[in-house]
């Protein structure tokens, strides 16, 4: 699965979901945050098998303007939290440095970046083909990277 490169005003985020394994309930992932060419955060949380589908539903609802007030967080790892600000049309990504949830990094992603996340999740869930024009445009733009 390729990496997704997201860009905020201050940070570059590299996000990758590992391949689904039919013998496991869990999916490996990787989230790295870069600021001024230095890595400032890295985590490799496990996703429960249905969490990418759940996040896709939340992202699609946000993009369609349906207000939802629930935050998305991983069942087994509270260090990754996603919420949506409907008024300002941004996704808020909170990444906690430890399980005590005291210190965290907050990244604000604009509407276009949320659209890229949506396309990435569709690709991961086989709702979009790698050969599709939309996906190829994301590769060409450097938003999707790797294989």
Short mmCIF file of N, CA, C and O in Angstrom, two decimals:
data_model
loop_
_atom_site.label_atom_id
_atom_site.label_comp_id
_atom_site.label_asym_id
_atom_site.label_seq_id
_atom_site.Cartn_x
_atom_site.Cartn_y
_atom_site.Cartn_z
N UNK A 1 0.84 -1.18 0.00
CA UNK A 1 0.00 0.00 0.00
C UNK A 1 0.88 1.24 0.00
O UNK A 1 1.85 1.31 0.75
N UNK A 2 0.57 2.22 -0.83
CA UNK A 2 1.38 3.45 -0.85
C UNK A 2 1.19 4.29 0.41
O UNK A 2 0.27 4.06 1.19
N UNK A 3 2.08 5.25 0.57
CA UNK A 3 1.95 6.25 1.62
C UNK A 3 1.08 7.38 1.12
O UNK A 3 1.09 7.71 -0.06
N UNK A 4 0.38 8.02 2.05
CA UNK A 4 -0.36 9.23 1.77
C UNK A 4 0.42 10.39 2.37
O UNK A 4 0.79 10.35 3.55
N UNK A 5 0.68 11.40 1.58
CA UNK A 5 1.38 12.60 2.05
C UNK A 5 0.36 13.72 2.18
O UNK A 5 -0.25 14.14 1.20
N UNK A 6 0.17 14.20 3.40
CA UNK A 6 -0.74 15.30 3.67
C UNK A 6 0.07 16.51 4.11
O UNK A 6 1.11 16.36 4.76
N UNK A 7 -0.44 17.69 3.81
CA UNK A 7 0.29 18.92 4.08
C UNK A 7 -0.60 19.87 4.87
O UNK A 7 -1.73 20.14 4.47
N UNK A 8 -0.09 20.36 6.01
CA UNK A 8 -0.78 21.43 6.72
C UNK A 8 0.09 22.68 6.57
O UNK A 8 1.12 22.64 5.90
N UNK A 9 -0.29 23.77 7.21
CA UNK A 9 0.53 24.99 7.14
C UNK A 9 1.91 24.76 7.74
O UNK A 9 2.89 25.35 7.29
N UNK A 10 2.00 23.93 8.77
CA UNK A 10 3.25 23.75 9.49
C UNK A 10 3.91 22.38 9.34
O UNK A 10 5.10 22.24 9.60
N UNK A 11 3.12 21.36 8.97
CA UNK A 11 3.63 20.00 9.02
C UNK A 11 3.36 19.23 7.72
O UNK A 11 2.42 19.53 6.99
N UNK A 12 4.18 18.21 7.51
CA UNK A 12 3.93 17.21 6.48
C UNK A 12 3.66 15.90 7.21
O UNK A 12 4.43 15.53 8.11
N UNK A 13 2.59 15.24 6.85
CA UNK A 13 2.20 13.99 7.50
C UNK A 13 2.28 12.87 6.48
O UNK A 13 1.75 12.99 5.38
N UNK A 14 2.97 11.79 6.85
CA UNK A 14 3.01 10.59 6.03
C UNK A 14 2.21 9.52 6.76
O UNK A 14 2.48 9.22 7.92
N UNK A 15 1.22 9.00 6.06
CA UNK A 15 0.29 8.04 6.65
C UNK A 15 0.24 6.79 5.77
O UNK A 15 0.15 6.89 4.56
N UNK A 16 0.31 5.64 6.41
CA UNK A 16 0.25 4.39 5.64
C UNK A 16 -0.49 3.32 6.45
O UNK A 16 -0.22 3.14 7.64
N UNK A 17 -1.41 2.67 5.79
CA UNK A 17 -2.07 1.50 6.36
C UNK A 17 -1.45 0.27 5.72
O UNK A 17 -1.24 0.23 4.50
N UNK A 18 -1.14 -0.74 6.53
CA UNK A 18 -0.58 -1.98 6.02
C UNK A 18 -1.64 -2.82 5.34
O UNK A 18 -2.84 -2.54 5.41
N UNK A 19 -1.20 -3.86 4.68
CA UNK A 19 -2.13 -4.75 3.98
C UNK A 19 -3.03 -5.46 4.98
O UNK A 19 -2.62 -5.81 6.08
N UNK A 20 -4.27 -5.66 4.56
CA UNK A 20 -5.21 -6.42 5.37
C UNK A 20 -4.83 -7.89 5.32
O UNK A 20 -4.54 -8.43 4.27
N UNK A 21 -4.85 -8.53 6.47
CA UNK A 21 -4.54 -9.95 6.58
C UNK A 21 -5.82 -10.66 7.01
O UNK A 21 -6.38 -10.35 8.06
N UNK A 22 -6.27 -11.59 6.21
CA UNK A 22 -7.53 -12.28 6.52
C UNK A 22 -7.42 -13.13 7.78
O UNK A 22 -8.43 -13.49 8.36
N UNK A 23 -6.21 -13.41 8.24
CA UNK A 23 -6.02 -14.22 9.44
C UNK A 23 -5.89 -13.38 10.70
O UNK A 23 -5.62 -13.91 11.78
N UNK A 24 -6.06 -12.07 10.58
CA UNK A 24 -5.88 -11.19 11.73
C UNK A 24 -6.99 -10.15 11.77
O UNK A 24 -7.52 -9.73 10.75
N UNK A 25 -7.31 -9.71 12.98
CA UNK A 25 -8.29 -8.64 13.16
C UNK A 25 -7.64 -7.27 13.09
O UNK A 25 -8.33 -6.27 13.13
N UNK A 26 -6.31 -7.21 12.97
CA UNK A 26 -5.59 -5.96 13.11
C UNK A 26 -4.88 -5.57 11.82
O UNK A 26 -4.47 -6.41 11.03
N UNK A 27 -4.71 -4.27 11.65
CA UNK A 27 -4.02 -3.70 10.50
C UNK A 27 -2.90 -2.82 11.04
O UNK A 27 -3.13 -1.95 11.89
N UNK A 28 -1.69 -3.03 10.55
CA UNK A 28 -0.56 -2.18 10.92
C UNK A 28 -0.71 -0.82 10.25
O UNK A 28 -1.31 -0.71 9.18
N UNK A 29 -0.14 0.19 10.87
CA UNK A 29 -0.14 1.51 10.25
C UNK A 29 1.09 2.29 10.69
O UNK A 29 1.81 1.88 11.61
N UNK A 30 1.29 3.40 10.03
CA UNK A 30 2.40 4.27 10.36
C UNK A 30 1.97 5.71 10.12
O UNK A 30 1.36 6.03 9.10
N UNK A 31 2.27 6.56 11.09
CA UNK A 31 2.02 8.00 10.96
C UNK A 31 3.31 8.71 11.36
O UNK A 31 3.80 8.53 12.48
N UNK A 32 3.84 9.51 10.44
CA UNK A 32 5.03 10.30 10.73
C UNK A 32 4.73 11.77 10.43
O UNK A 32 4.10 12.07 9.42
N UNK A 33 5.19 12.64 11.30
CA UNK A 33 4.98 14.07 11.12
C UNK A 33 6.34 14.74 11.02
O UNK A 33 7.21 14.54 11.85
N UNK A 34 6.48 15.54 9.97
CA UNK A 34 7.73 16.23 9.68
C UNK A 34 7.50 17.74 9.78
O UNK A 34 6.49 18.26 9.31
N UNK A 35 8.47 18.44 10.39
CA UNK A 35 8.45 19.90 10.47
C UNK A 35 9.86 20.39 10.16
O UNK A 35 10.83 19.96 10.81
N UNK A 36 10.00 21.27 9.19
CA UNK A 36 11.31 21.79 8.79
C UNK A 36 12.32 20.66 8.54
O UNK A 36 13.44 20.69 9.05
N UNK A 37 11.89 19.65 7.81
CA UNK A 37 12.71 18.51 7.42
C UNK A 37 13.16 17.63 8.58
O UNK A 37 14.05 16.80 8.42
N UNK A 38 12.58 17.81 9.76
CA UNK A 38 12.89 16.97 10.92
C UNK A 38 11.64 16.24 11.38
O UNK A 38 10.56 16.84 11.43
N UNK A 39 11.80 15.00 11.72
CA UNK A 39 10.67 14.22 12.23
C UNK A 39 10.36 14.68 13.65
O UNK A 39 11.24 14.70 14.51
N UNK A 40 9.10 15.07 13.89
CA UNK A 40 8.70 15.53 15.22
C UNK A 40 7.75 14.55 15.90
O UNK A 40 7.48 14.69 17.09
N UNK A 41 7.26 13.59 15.15
CA UNK A 41 6.35 12.60 15.74
C UNK A 41 6.33 11.36 14.86
O UNK A 41 6.35 11.46 13.64
N UNK A 42 6.26 10.21 15.51
CA UNK A 42 6.14 8.95 14.78
C UNK A 42 5.41 7.95 15.66
O UNK A 42 5.70 7.84 16.86
N UNK A 43 4.44 7.27 15.07
CA UNK A 43 3.69 6.26 15.82
C UNK A 43 3.28 5.16 14.84
O UNK A 43 3.10 5.41 13.65
N UNK A 44 3.16 3.95 15.33
CA UNK A 44 2.75 2.81 14.50
C UNK A 44 1.59 2.09 15.18
O UNK A 44 1.74 0.98 15.67
N UNK A 45 0.43 2.74 15.21
CA UNK A 45 -0.71 2.13 15.91
C UNK A 45 -1.35 0.99 15.11
O UNK A 45 -1.26 0.94 13.89
N UNK A 46 -1.97 0.09 15.84
CA UNK A 46 -2.76 -0.97 15.22
C UNK A 46 -4.19 -0.49 15.04
O UNK A 46 -4.75 0.15 15.92
N UNK A 47 -4.75 -0.81 13.89
CA UNK A 47 -6.15 -0.49 13.59
C UNK A 47 -6.94 -1.79 13.63
O UNK A 47 -6.50 -2.80 13.07
N UNK A 48 -8.09 -1.76 14.26
CA UNK A 48 -8.99 -2.89 14.19
C UNK A 48 -9.51 -2.98 12.75
O UNK A 48 -9.64 -1.98 12.06
N UNK A 49 -9.81 -4.18 12.32
CA UNK A 49 -10.14 -4.46 10.92
C UNK A 49 -11.20 -3.54 10.31
O UNK A 49 -11.12 -3.21 9.14
N UNK A 50 -12.19 -3.10 11.08
CA UNK A 50 -13.26 -2.27 10.51
C UNK A 50 -13.05 -0.77 10.69
O UNK A 50 -13.83 0.04 10.21
N UNK A 51 -11.96 -0.37 11.33
CA UNK A 51 -11.75 1.06 11.58
C UNK A 51 -11.49 1.89 10.31
O UNK A 51 -11.97 3.04 10.25
N UNK A 52 -10.79 1.39 9.30
CA UNK A 52 -10.68 2.20 8.08
C UNK A 52 -12.04 2.49 7.44
O UNK A 52 -12.27 3.61 6.97
N UNK A 53 -12.94 1.53 7.46
CA UNK A 53 -14.29 1.74 6.93
C UNK A 53 -15.05 2.78 7.75
O UNK A 53 -15.73 3.65 7.21
N UNK A 54 -14.89 2.71 9.06
CA UNK A 54 -15.54 3.68 9.95
C UNK A 54 -15.01 5.08 9.69
O UNK A 54 -15.79 6.04 9.58
N UNK A 55 -13.69 5.21 9.56
CA UNK A 55 -13.11 6.52 9.29
C UNK A 55 -13.56 7.04 7.93
O UNK A 55 -13.89 8.22 7.79
N UNK A 56 -13.62 6.17 6.94
CA UNK A 56 -14.09 6.59 5.62
C UNK A 56 -15.51 7.15 5.72
O UNK A 56 -15.82 8.18 5.13
N UNK A 57 -16.37 6.50 6.46
CA UNK A 57 -17.74 6.99 6.64
C UNK A 57 -17.76 8.38 7.27
O UNK A 57 -18.53 9.25 6.85
N UNK A 58 -16.92 8.57 8.28
CA UNK A 58 -16.83 9.88 8.94
C UNK A 58 -16.31 10.95 7.99
O UNK A 58 -16.83 12.07 7.94
N UNK A 59 -15.28 10.61 7.22
CA UNK A 59 -14.69 11.56 6.27
C UNK A 59 -15.69 11.92 5.18
O UNK A 59 -15.86 13.09 4.83
N UNK A 60 -16.37 10.92 4.64
CA UNK A 60 -17.37 11.19 3.59
C UNK A 60 -18.51 12.06 4.11
O UNK A 60 -18.96 12.98 3.43
N UNK A 61 -18.96 11.79 5.33
CA UNK A 61 -20.02 12.62 5.93
C UNK A 61 -19.55 14.07 6.06
O UNK A 61 -20.28 15.01 5.74
N UNK A 62 -18.31 14.26 6.51
CA UNK A 62 -17.75 15.61 6.63
C UNK A 62 -17.69 16.30 5.27
O UNK A 62 -18.10 17.46 5.13
N UNK A 63 -17.19 15.60 4.26
CA UNK A 63 -17.06 16.19 2.92
C UNK A 63 -18.41 16.52 2.30
O UNK A 63 -18.52 17.44 1.49
N UNK A 64 -19.45 15.79 2.70
CA UNK A 64 -20.79 16.04 2.19
C UNK A 64 -21.55 17.06 3.03
O UNK A 64 -22.71 17.37 2.75
N UNK A 65 -20.90 17.58 4.07
CA UNK A 65 -21.51 18.62 4.89
C UNK A 65 -22.44 18.12 5.97
O UNK A 65 -23.14 18.92 6.60
N UNK A 66 -22.43 16.83 6.20
CA UNK A 66 -23.26 16.28 7.28
C UNK A 66 -22.52 16.44 8.60
O UNK A 66 -21.42 15.92 8.77
N UNK A 67 -23.10 17.15 9.51
CA UNK A 67 -22.47 17.43 10.78
C UNK A 67 -22.48 16.20 11.67
O UNK A 67 -23.52 15.57 11.87
N UNK A 68 -21.30 15.88 12.17
CA UNK A 68 -21.15 14.79 13.14
C UNK A 68 -20.25 15.31 14.25
O UNK A 68 -19.23 15.93 13.98
N UNK A 69 -20.63 15.02 15.45
CA UNK A 69 -19.88 15.57 16.58
C UNK A 69 -19.00 14.53 17.26
O UNK A 69 -18.33 14.84 18.22
N UNK A 70 -19.00 13.32 16.75
CA UNK A 70 -18.17 12.28 17.35
C UNK A 70 -16.73 12.42 16.88
O UNK A 70 -16.46 12.78 15.75
N UNK A 71 -15.82 12.08 17.78
CA UNK A 71 -14.42 12.02 17.41
C UNK A 71 -14.11 10.59 17.02
O UNK A 71 -14.69 9.65 17.55
N UNK A 72 -13.18 10.43 16.10
CA UNK A 72 -12.73 9.11 15.72
C UNK A 72 -11.43 8.84 16.44
O UNK A 72 -10.50 9.63 16.39
N UNK A 73 -11.38 7.73 17.15
CA UNK A 73 -10.12 7.28 17.74
C UNK A 73 -10.06 5.77 17.61
O UNK A 73 -11.09 5.10 17.50
N UNK A 74 -8.87 5.27 17.61
CA UNK A 74 -8.68 3.84 17.44
C UNK A 74 -9.11 3.08 18.69
O UNK A 74 -8.87 3.53 19.81
N UNK A 75 -9.72 1.93 18.49
CA UNK A 75 -10.23 1.13 19.60
C UNK A 75 -9.13 0.78 20.59
O UNK A 75 -9.30 0.87 21.80
N UNK A 76 -7.98 0.38 20.07
CA UNK A 76 -6.92 -0.15 20.92
C UNK A 76 -5.78 0.84 21.16
O UNK A 76 -4.82 0.52 21.82
N UNK A 77 -5.88 2.03 20.60
CA UNK A 77 -4.78 2.98 20.73
C UNK A 77 -5.32 4.40 20.78
O UNK A 77 -5.60 5.01 19.75
N UNK A 78 -5.44 4.97 21.98
CA UNK A 78 -6.01 6.32 22.10
C UNK A 78 -5.05 7.44 21.70
O UNK A 78 -5.39 8.60 21.84
N UNK A 79 -3.86 7.10 21.20
CA UNK A 79 -2.89 8.14 20.86
C UNK A 79 -3.18 8.82 19.53
O UNK A 79 -2.51 9.78 19.17
N UNK A 80 -4.17 8.32 18.78
CA UNK A 80 -4.56 8.93 17.50
C UNK A 80 -6.03 9.32 17.60
O UNK A 80 -6.88 8.48 17.86
N UNK A 81 -6.31 10.60 17.40
CA UNK A 81 -7.68 11.10 17.52
C UNK A 81 -7.96 12.05 16.36
O UNK A 81 -7.15 12.93 16.06
N UNK A 82 -9.11 11.86 15.73
CA UNK A 82 -9.50 12.70 14.59
C UNK A 82 -10.87 13.29 14.88
O UNK A 82 -11.79 12.59 15.29
N UNK A 83 -10.97 14.59 14.68
CA UNK A 83 -12.27 15.25 14.79
C UNK A 83 -12.40 16.23 13.63
O UNK A 83 -11.45 16.50 12.91
N UNK A 84 -13.61 16.76 13.46
CA UNK A 84 -13.91 17.62 12.33
C UNK A 84 -14.49 18.93 12.81
O UNK A 84 -15.36 18.95 13.66
N UNK A 85 -13.99 20.02 12.26
CA UNK A 85 -14.53 21.35 12.54
C UNK A 85 -15.33 21.74 11.31
O UNK A 85 -14.78 22.13 10.28
N UNK A 86 -16.64 21.63 11.42
CA UNK A 86 -17.52 21.89 10.28
C UNK A 86 -17.59 23.36 9.91
O UNK A 86 -17.72 23.71 8.75
N UNK A 87 -17.46 24.21 10.91
CA UNK A 87 -17.54 25.64 10.65
C UNK A 87 -16.35 26.12 9.81
O UNK A 87 -16.51 26.85 8.84
N UNK A 88 -15.14 25.69 10.17
CA UNK A 88 -13.94 26.11 9.45
C UNK A 88 -13.52 25.12 8.36
O UNK A 88 -12.52 25.34 7.68
N UNK A 89 -14.27 24.02 8.22
CA UNK A 89 -14.00 23.01 7.19
C UNK A 89 -12.59 22.43 7.28
O UNK A 89 -11.85 22.38 6.30
N UNK A 90 -12.21 22.00 8.50
CA UNK A 90 -10.90 21.39 8.68
C UNK A 90 -11.03 20.09 9.48
O UNK A 90 -11.97 19.90 10.24
N UNK A 91 -10.06 19.22 9.25
CA UNK A 91 -9.92 18.00 10.05
C UNK A 91 -8.86 18.29 11.09
O UNK A 91 -7.83 18.90 10.78
N UNK A 92 -9.12 17.90 12.31
CA UNK A 92 -8.18 18.10 13.40
C UNK A 92 -7.61 16.75 13.80
O UNK A 92 -8.35 15.85 14.21
N UNK A 93 -6.31 16.61 13.64
CA UNK A 93 -5.61 15.38 13.99
C UNK A 93 -4.81 15.63 15.25
O UNK A 93 -3.94 16.48 15.28
N UNK A 94 -5.14 14.88 16.31
CA UNK A 94 -4.39 14.98 17.56
C UNK A 94 -3.60 13.69 17.73
O UNK A 94 -4.17 12.60 17.70
N UNK A 95 -2.32 13.86 17.92
CA UNK A 95 -1.42 12.72 18.10
C UNK A 95 -0.77 12.85 19.47
O UNK A 95 -0.04 13.82 19.74
N UNK A 96 -1.05 11.90 20.34
CA UNK A 96 -0.55 11.95 21.71
C UNK A 96 0.78 11.22 21.81
O UNK A 96 0.97 10.16 21.21
N UNK A 97 1.68 11.78 22.58
CA UNK A 97 3.03 11.23 22.72
C UNK A 97 3.07 9.98 23.59
O UNK A 97 4.01 9.21 23.51
N UNK A 98 2.06 9.79 24.42
CA UNK A 98 2.04 8.60 25.27
C UNK A 98 0.60 8.29 25.67
O UNK A 98 -0.31 9.08 25.43
N UNK A 99 0.42 7.15 26.30
CA UNK A 99 -0.91 6.72 26.70
C UNK A 99 -1.50 7.55 27.84
O UNK A 99 -2.68 7.44 28.13
N UNK A 100 -0.70 8.38 28.51
CA UNK A 100 -1.28 9.22 29.57
C UNK A 100 -2.06 10.40 28.98
O UNK A 100 -2.75 11.11 29.69
N UNK A 101 -1.93 10.60 27.66
CA UNK A 101 -2.71 11.59 26.90
C UNK A 101 -2.53 13.02 27.40
O UNK A 101 -3.40 13.86 27.24
N UNK A 102 -1.37 13.30 27.98
CA UNK A 102 -1.11 14.66 28.46
C UNK A 102 -0.57 15.55 27.35
O UNK A 102 -1.16 16.59 27.05
N UNK A 103 0.54 15.17 26.75
CA UNK A 103 1.14 15.97 25.69
C UNK A 103 0.71 15.46 24.34
O UNK A 103 0.67 14.24 24.10
N UNK A 104 0.42 16.39 23.45
CA UNK A 104 0.02 15.98 22.12
C UNK A 104 0.41 17.03 21.08
O UNK A 104 0.71 18.17 21.41
N UNK A 105 0.42 16.59 19.85
CA UNK A 105 0.65 17.44 18.70
C UNK A 105 -0.67 17.56 17.98
O UNK A 105 -1.34 16.55 17.74
N UNK A 106 -1.07 18.76 17.63
CA UNK A 106 -2.32 18.98 16.90
C UNK A 106 -1.99 19.50 15.51
O UNK A 106 -1.22 20.44 15.36
N UNK A 107 -2.59 18.84 14.51
CA UNK A 107 -2.38 19.23 13.12
C UNK A 107 -3.75 19.54 12.53
O UNK A 107 -4.69 18.76 12.69
N UNK A 108 -3.85 20.67 11.84
CA UNK A 108 -5.09 21.08 11.20
C UNK A 108 -4.95 20.88 9.69
O UNK A 108 -4.03 21.43 9.08
N UNK A 109 -5.86 20.10 9.13
CA UNK A 109 -5.80 19.80 7.71
C UNK A 109 -6.98 20.42 6.98
O UNK A 109 -8.14 20.23 7.38
N UNK A 110 -6.67 21.14 5.92
CA UNK A 110 -7.70 21.82 5.13
C UNK A 110 -8.54 20.81 4.35
O UNK A 110 -8.19 19.64 4.21
N UNK A 111 -9.63 21.30 3.81
CA UNK A 111 -10.63 20.49 3.10
C UNK A 111 -10.01 19.63 2.00
O UNK A 111 -10.35 18.45 1.86
N UNK A 112 -9.09 20.19 1.20
CA UNK A 112 -8.49 19.41 0.11
C UNK A 112 -7.69 18.23 0.63
O UNK A 112 -7.69 17.15 0.03
N UNK A 113 -7.04 18.38 1.77
CA UNK A 113 -6.27 17.29 2.37
C UNK A 113 -7.21 16.18 2.86
O UNK A 113 -6.89 15.00 2.78
N UNK A 114 -8.38 16.57 3.34
CA UNK A 114 -9.38 15.59 3.78
C UNK A 114 -9.87 14.79 2.57
O UNK A 114 -10.09 13.58 2.65
N UNK A 115 -10.00 15.46 1.43
CA UNK A 115 -10.37 14.77 0.19
C UNK A 115 -9.33 13.73 -0.18
O UNK A 115 -9.68 12.62 -0.59
N UNK A 116 -8.06 14.05 -0.02
CA UNK A 116 -6.99 13.08 -0.31
C UNK A 116 -7.07 11.88 0.63
O UNK A 116 -6.87 10.74 0.21
N UNK A 117 -7.35 12.14 1.90
CA UNK A 117 -7.51 11.05 2.86
C UNK A 117 -8.66 10.14 2.45
O UNK A 117 -8.56 8.92 2.51
N UNK A 118 -9.74 10.74 2.01
CA UNK A 118 -10.90 9.98 1.55
C UNK A 118 -10.52 9.06 0.39
O UNK A 118 -10.86 7.87 0.38
N UNK A 119 -9.81 9.59 -0.57
CA UNK A 119 -9.39 8.79 -1.73
C UNK A 119 -8.44 7.67 -1.31
O UNK A 119 -8.51 6.55 -1.83
N UNK A 120 -7.55 7.96 -0.37
CA UNK A 120 -6.62 6.95 0.12
C UNK A 120 -7.38 5.80 0.79
O UNK A 120 -7.09 4.62 0.54
N UNK A 121 -8.34 6.14 1.62
CA UNK A 121 -9.13 5.10 2.30
C UNK A 121 -9.93 4.27 1.29
O UNK A 121 -10.06 3.05 1.43
N UNK A 122 -10.46 4.92 0.26
CA UNK A 122 -11.18 4.19 -0.79
C UNK A 122 -10.24 3.22 -1.50
O UNK A 122 -10.63 2.08 -1.80
N UNK A 123 -9.03 3.65 -1.77
CA UNK A 123 -8.04 2.78 -2.40
C UNK A 123 -7.72 1.60 -1.49
O UNK A 123 -7.71 0.45 -1.93
N UNK A 124 -7.50 1.87 -0.22
CA UNK A 124 -7.20 0.82 0.74
C UNK A 124 -8.33 -0.21 0.83
O UNK A 124 -8.10 -1.42 0.92
N UNK A 125 -9.55 0.27 0.80
CA UNK A 125 -10.73 -0.60 0.95
C UNK A 125 -11.21 -1.20 -0.38
O UNK A 125 -12.26 -1.81 -0.43
N UNK A 126 -10.43 -0.99 -1.42
CA UNK A 126 -10.75 -1.52 -2.76
C UNK A 126 -12.05 -0.95 -3.32
O UNK A 126 -12.75 -1.62 -4.07
N UNK A 127 -12.34 0.28 -2.95
CA UNK A 127 -13.50 0.99 -3.52
C UNK A 127 -13.05 1.90 -4.65
O UNK A 127 -13.87 2.55 -5.28
N UNK A 128 -11.76 1.96 -4.84
CA UNK A 128 -11.17 2.74 -5.92
C UNK A 128 -9.98 1.92 -6.43
O UNK A 128 -9.17 1.43 -5.64
N UNK A 129 -9.88 1.79 -7.73
CA UNK A 129 -8.78 1.03 -8.34
C UNK A 129 -7.52 1.89 -8.43
O UNK A 129 -7.61 3.10 -8.66
N UNK A 130 -6.38 1.24 -8.28
CA UNK A 130 -5.11 1.95 -8.39
C UNK A 130 -4.93 2.55 -9.78
O UNK A 130 -4.28 3.58 -9.94
N UNK A 131 -5.52 1.94 -10.77
CA UNK A 131 -5.40 2.41 -12.15
C UNK A 131 -6.38 3.54 -12.49
O UNK A 131 -6.32 4.09 -13.59
N UNK A 132 -7.25 3.91 -11.55
CA UNK A 132 -8.24 4.95 -11.84
C UNK A 132 -7.54 6.30 -12.07
O UNK A 132 -6.45 6.56 -11.56
N UNK A 133 -8.19 7.16 -12.81
CA UNK A 133 -7.63 8.46 -13.13
C UNK A 133 -7.39 9.28 -11.86
O UNK A 133 -6.35 9.93 -11.72
N UNK A 134 -8.33 9.23 -10.93
CA UNK A 134 -8.21 9.99 -9.67
C UNK A 134 -6.96 9.57 -8.91
O UNK A 134 -6.18 10.42 -8.45
N UNK A 135 -6.76 8.27 -8.77
CA UNK A 135 -5.60 7.76 -8.03
C UNK A 135 -4.31 8.10 -8.76
O UNK A 135 -3.32 8.52 -8.14
N UNK A 136 -4.29 7.96 -10.07
CA UNK A 136 -3.09 8.28 -10.84
C UNK A 136 -2.73 9.76 -10.72
O UNK A 136 -1.55 10.12 -10.65
N UNK A 137 -3.73 10.63 -10.67
CA UNK A 137 -3.47 12.06 -10.47
C UNK A 137 -2.83 12.32 -9.11
O UNK A 137 -1.95 13.17 -8.98
N UNK A 138 -3.26 11.57 -8.09
CA UNK A 138 -2.66 11.72 -6.76
C UNK A 138 -1.21 11.24 -6.74
O UNK A 138 -0.35 11.83 -6.08
N UNK A 139 -0.92 10.17 -7.47
CA UNK A 139 0.47 9.71 -7.61
C UNK A 139 1.29 10.77 -8.34
O UNK A 139 2.40 11.11 -7.91
N UNK A 140 0.75 11.29 -9.43
CA UNK A 140 1.47 12.28 -10.22
C UNK A 140 1.77 13.55 -9.42
O UNK A 140 2.81 14.18 -9.61
N UNK A 141 0.88 13.90 -8.52
CA UNK A 141 1.05 15.10 -7.70
C UNK A 141 1.93 14.86 -6.48
O UNK A 141 2.23 15.78 -5.72
N UNK A 142 2.34 13.60 -6.25
CA UNK A 142 3.18 13.27 -5.10
C UNK A 142 2.40 13.10 -3.81
O UNK A 142 2.99 12.99 -2.73
N UNK A 143 1.10 13.07 -3.88
CA UNK A 143 0.26 12.89 -2.69
C UNK A 143 0.24 11.44 -2.27
O UNK A 143 0.28 11.13 -1.09
N UNK A 144 0.21 10.54 -3.23
CA UNK A 144 0.41 9.12 -2.98
C UNK A 144 1.82 8.78 -3.43
O UNK A 144 2.24 9.18 -4.52
N UNK A 145 2.55 8.04 -2.59
CA UNK A 145 3.94 7.71 -2.89
C UNK A 145 4.22 6.26 -2.55
O UNK A 145 3.65 5.72 -1.62
N UNK A 146 5.10 5.66 -3.33
CA UNK A 146 5.47 4.27 -3.08
C UNK A 146 4.52 3.31 -3.73
O UNK A 146 3.74 3.68 -4.60
N UNK A 147 4.61 2.06 -3.31
CA UNK A 147 3.80 1.03 -3.96
C UNK A 147 2.74 0.52 -3.07
O UNK A 147 2.50 -0.06 -2.24
#
